[in-house]
mmCIF file of N, CA and C in Angstrom:
data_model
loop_
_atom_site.group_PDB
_atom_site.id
_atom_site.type_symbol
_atom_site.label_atom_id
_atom_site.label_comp_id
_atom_site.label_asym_id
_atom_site.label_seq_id
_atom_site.Cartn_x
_atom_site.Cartn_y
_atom_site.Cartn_z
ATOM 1 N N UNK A 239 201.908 9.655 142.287
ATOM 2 C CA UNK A 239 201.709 10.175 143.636
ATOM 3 C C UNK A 239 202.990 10.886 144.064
ATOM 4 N N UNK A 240 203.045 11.822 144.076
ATOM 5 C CA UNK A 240 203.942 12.732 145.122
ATOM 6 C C UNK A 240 204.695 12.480 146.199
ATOM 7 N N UNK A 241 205.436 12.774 146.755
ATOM 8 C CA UNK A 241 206.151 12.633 147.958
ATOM 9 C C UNK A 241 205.841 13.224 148.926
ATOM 10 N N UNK A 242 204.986 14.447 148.898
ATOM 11 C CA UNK A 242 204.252 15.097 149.893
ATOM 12 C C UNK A 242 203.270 14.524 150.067
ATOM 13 N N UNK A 243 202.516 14.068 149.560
ATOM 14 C CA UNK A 243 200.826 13.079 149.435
ATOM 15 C C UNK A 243 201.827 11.827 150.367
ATOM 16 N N UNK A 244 202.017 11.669 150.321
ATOM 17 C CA UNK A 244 202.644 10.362 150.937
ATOM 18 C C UNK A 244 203.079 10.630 152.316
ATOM 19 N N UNK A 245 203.879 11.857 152.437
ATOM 20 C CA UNK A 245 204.490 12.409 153.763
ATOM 21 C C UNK A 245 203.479 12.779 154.565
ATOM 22 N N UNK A 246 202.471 13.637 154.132
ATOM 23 C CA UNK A 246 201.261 14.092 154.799
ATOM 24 C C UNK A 246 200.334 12.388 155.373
ATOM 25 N N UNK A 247 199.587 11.631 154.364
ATOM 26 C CA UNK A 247 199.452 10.823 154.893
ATOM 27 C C UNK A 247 199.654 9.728 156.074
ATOM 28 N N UNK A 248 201.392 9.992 155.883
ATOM 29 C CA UNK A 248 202.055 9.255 157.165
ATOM 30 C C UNK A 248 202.000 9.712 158.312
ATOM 31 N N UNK A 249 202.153 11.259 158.277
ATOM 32 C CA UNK A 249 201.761 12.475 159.384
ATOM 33 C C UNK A 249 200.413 11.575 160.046
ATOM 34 N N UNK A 250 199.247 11.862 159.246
ATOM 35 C CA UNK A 250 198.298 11.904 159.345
ATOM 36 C C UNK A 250 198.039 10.361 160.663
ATOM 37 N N UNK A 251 199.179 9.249 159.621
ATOM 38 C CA UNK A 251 198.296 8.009 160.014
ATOM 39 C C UNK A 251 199.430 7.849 162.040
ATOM 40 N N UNK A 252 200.398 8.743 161.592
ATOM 41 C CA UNK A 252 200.991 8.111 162.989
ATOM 42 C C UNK A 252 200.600 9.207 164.313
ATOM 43 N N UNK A 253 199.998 10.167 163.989
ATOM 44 C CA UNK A 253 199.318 10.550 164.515
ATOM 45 C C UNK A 253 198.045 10.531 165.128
ATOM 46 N N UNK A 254 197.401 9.466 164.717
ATOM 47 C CA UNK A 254 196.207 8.662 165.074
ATOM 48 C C UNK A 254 196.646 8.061 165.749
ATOM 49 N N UNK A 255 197.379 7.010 165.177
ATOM 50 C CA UNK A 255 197.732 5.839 165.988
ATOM 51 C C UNK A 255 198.815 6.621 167.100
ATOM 52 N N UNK A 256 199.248 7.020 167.309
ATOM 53 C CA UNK A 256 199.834 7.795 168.414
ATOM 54 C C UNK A 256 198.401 8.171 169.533
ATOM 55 N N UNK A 257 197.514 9.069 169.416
ATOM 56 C CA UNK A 257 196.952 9.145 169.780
ATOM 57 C C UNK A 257 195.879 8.294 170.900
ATOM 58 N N UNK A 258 195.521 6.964 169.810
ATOM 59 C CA UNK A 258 195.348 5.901 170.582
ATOM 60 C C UNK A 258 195.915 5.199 171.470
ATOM 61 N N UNK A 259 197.170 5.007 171.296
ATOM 62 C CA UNK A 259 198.186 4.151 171.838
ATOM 63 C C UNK A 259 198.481 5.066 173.335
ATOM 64 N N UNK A 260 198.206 6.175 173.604
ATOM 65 C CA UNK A 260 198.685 6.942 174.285
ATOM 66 C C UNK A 260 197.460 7.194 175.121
ATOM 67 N N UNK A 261 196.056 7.476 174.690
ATOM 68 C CA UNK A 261 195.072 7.091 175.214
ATOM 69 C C UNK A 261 194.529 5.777 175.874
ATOM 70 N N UNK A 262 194.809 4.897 175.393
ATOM 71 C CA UNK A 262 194.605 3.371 176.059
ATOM 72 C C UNK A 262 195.744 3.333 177.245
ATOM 73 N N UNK A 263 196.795 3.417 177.240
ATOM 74 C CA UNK A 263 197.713 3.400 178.508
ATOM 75 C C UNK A 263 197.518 4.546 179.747
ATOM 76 N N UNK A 264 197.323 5.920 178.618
ATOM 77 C CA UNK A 264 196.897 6.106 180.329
ATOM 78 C C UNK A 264 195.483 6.081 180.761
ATOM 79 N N UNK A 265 194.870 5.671 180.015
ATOM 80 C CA UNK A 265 193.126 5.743 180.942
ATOM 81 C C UNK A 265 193.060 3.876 181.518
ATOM 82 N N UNK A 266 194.164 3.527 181.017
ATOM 83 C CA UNK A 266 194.391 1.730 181.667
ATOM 84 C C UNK A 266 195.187 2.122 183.300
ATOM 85 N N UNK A 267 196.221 2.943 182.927
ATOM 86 C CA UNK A 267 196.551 3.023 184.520
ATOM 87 C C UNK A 267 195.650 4.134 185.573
ATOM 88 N N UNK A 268 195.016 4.780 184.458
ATOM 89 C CA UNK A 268 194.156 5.366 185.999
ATOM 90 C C UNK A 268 193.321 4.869 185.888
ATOM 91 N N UNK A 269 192.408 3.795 185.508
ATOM 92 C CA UNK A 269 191.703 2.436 186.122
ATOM 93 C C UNK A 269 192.511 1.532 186.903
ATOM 94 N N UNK A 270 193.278 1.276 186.966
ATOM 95 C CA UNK A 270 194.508 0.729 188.000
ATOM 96 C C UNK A 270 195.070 1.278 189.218
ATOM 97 N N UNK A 271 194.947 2.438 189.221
ATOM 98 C CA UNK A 271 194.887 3.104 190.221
ATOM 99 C C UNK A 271 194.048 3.729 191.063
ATOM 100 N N UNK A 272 192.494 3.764 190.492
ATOM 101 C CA UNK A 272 191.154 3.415 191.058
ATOM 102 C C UNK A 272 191.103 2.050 191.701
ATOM 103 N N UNK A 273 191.454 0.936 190.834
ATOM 104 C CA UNK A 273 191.372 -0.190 191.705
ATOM 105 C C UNK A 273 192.201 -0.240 193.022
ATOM 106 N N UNK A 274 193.398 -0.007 192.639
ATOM 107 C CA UNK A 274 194.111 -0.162 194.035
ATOM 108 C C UNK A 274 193.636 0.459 195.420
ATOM 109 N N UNK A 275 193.103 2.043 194.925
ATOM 110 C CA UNK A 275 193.148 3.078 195.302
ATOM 111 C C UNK A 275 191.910 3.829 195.767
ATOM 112 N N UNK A 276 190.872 3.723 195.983
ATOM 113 C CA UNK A 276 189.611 4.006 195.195
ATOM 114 C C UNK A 276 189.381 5.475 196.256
ATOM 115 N N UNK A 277 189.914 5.563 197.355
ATOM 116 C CA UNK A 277 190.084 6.995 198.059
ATOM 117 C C UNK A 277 190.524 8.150 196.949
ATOM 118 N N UNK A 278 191.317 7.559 196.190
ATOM 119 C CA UNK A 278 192.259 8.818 195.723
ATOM 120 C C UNK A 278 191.513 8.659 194.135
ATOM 121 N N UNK A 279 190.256 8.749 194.171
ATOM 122 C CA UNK A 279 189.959 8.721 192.794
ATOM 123 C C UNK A 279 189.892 10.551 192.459
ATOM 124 N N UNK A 280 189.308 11.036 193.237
ATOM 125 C CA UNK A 280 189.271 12.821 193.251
ATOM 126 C C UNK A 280 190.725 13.261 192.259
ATOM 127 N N UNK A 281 191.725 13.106 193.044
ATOM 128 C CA UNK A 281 193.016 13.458 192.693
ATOM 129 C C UNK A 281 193.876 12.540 191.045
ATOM 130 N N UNK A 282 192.992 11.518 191.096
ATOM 131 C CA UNK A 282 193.604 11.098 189.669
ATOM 132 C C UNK A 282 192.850 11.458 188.676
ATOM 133 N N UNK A 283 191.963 11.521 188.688
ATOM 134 C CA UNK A 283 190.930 12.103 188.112
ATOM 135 C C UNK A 283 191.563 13.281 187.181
ATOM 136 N N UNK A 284 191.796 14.522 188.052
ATOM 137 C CA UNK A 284 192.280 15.445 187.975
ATOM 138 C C UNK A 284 194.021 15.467 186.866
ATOM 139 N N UNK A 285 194.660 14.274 187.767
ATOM 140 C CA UNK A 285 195.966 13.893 186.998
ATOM 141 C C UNK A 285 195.605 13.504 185.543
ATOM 142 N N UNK A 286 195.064 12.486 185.575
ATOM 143 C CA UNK A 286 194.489 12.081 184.451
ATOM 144 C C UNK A 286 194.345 13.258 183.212
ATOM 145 N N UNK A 287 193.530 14.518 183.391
ATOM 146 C CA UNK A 287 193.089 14.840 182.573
ATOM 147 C C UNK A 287 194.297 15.814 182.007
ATOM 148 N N UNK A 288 194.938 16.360 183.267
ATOM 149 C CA UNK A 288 196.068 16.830 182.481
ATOM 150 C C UNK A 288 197.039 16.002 181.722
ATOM 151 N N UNK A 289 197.206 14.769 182.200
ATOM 152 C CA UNK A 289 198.055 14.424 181.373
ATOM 153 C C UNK A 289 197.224 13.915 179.773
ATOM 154 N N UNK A 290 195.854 13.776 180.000
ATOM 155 C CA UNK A 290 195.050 13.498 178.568
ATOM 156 C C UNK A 290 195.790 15.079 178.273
ATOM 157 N N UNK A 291 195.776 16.054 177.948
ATOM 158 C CA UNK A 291 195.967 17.088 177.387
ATOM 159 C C UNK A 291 197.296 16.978 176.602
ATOM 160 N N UNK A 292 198.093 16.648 177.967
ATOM 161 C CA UNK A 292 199.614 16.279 176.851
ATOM 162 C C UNK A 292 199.415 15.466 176.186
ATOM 163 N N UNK A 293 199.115 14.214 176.408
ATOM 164 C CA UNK A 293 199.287 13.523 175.081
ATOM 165 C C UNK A 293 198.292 13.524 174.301
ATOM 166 N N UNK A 294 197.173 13.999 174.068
ATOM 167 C CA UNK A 294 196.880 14.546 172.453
ATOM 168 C C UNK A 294 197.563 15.756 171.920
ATOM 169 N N UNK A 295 198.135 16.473 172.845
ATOM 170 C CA UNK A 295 198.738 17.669 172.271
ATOM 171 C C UNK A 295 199.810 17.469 171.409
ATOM 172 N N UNK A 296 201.159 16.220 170.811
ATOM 173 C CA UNK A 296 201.471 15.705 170.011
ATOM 174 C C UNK A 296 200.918 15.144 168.539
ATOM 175 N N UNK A 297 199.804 14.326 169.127
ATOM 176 C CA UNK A 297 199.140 13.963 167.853
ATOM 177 C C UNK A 297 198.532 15.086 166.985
ATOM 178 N N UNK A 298 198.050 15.950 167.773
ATOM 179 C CA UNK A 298 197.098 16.904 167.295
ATOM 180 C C UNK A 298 197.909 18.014 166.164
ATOM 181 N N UNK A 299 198.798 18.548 166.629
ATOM 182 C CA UNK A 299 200.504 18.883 166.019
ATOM 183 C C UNK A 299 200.738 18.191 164.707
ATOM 184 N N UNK A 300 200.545 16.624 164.532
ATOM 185 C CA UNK A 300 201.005 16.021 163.830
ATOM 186 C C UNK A 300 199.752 16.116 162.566
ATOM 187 N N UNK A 301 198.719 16.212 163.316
ATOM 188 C CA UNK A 301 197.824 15.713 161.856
ATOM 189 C C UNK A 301 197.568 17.345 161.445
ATOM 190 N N UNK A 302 197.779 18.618 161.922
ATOM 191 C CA UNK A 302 197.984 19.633 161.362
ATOM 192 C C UNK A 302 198.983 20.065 160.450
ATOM 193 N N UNK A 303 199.903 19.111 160.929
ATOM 194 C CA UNK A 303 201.375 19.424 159.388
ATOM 195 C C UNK A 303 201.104 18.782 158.714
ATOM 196 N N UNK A 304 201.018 17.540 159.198
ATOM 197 C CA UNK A 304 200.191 16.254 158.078
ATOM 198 C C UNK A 304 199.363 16.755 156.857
ATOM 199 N N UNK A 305 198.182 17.573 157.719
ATOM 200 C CA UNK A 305 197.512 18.496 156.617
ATOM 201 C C UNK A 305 197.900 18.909 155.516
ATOM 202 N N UNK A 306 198.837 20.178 156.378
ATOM 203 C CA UNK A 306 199.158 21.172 155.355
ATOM 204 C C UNK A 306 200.361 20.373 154.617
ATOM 205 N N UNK A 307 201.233 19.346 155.226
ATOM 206 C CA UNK A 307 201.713 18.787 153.866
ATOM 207 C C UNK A 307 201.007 18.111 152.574
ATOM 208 N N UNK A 308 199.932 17.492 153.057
ATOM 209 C CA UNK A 308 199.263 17.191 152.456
ATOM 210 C C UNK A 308 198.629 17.711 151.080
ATOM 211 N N UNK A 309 198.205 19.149 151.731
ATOM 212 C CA UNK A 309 197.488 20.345 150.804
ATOM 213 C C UNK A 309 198.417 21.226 150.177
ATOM 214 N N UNK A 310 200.027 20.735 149.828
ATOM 215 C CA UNK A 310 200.710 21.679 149.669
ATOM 216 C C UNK A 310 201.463 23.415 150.404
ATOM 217 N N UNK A 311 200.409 23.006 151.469
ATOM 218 C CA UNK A 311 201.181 24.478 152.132
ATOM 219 C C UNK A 311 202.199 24.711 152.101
ATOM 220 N N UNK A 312 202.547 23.331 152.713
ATOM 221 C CA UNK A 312 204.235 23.148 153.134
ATOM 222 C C UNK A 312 204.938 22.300 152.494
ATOM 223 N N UNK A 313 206.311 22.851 152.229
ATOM 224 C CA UNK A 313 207.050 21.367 150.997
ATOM 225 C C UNK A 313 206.335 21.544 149.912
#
């Protein structure tokens, strides 16, 4: 096995798990802030989704190099 097969893989796997980990915290605090809050659900709502954007926008990054390390593109 290669060192790129290996590098890509890791890409691949911490980028998932990034993904998740980053998804469960914030859709946990804007259920937490519905509870507290339940007027201001309009406006988190809204927060919420931008910040869903940033954080898959990391992972998403990651399992694309991941890829192409993977497939030789790169390295």
């Amino acid at each position: 096995m290669s060192l790129a097969v290996l590098a890509g893989g890791i890409m691949i796997a911490f980028g998932a798990l990034a993904a998740g980990i980053g998804n469960g915290v914030l859709f946990s605090r804007y259920l937490e802030g519905i509870s507290r809050q339940p007027e201001a659900q309009g406006t988190l709502f809204g927060q919420s989704m931008i910040a869903l954007g940033l954080v898959e926008a990391l992972p998403v990054i990651s399992i694309a190099f991941g890829i192409l390390v993977l497939f030789g593109i790169i390295g």
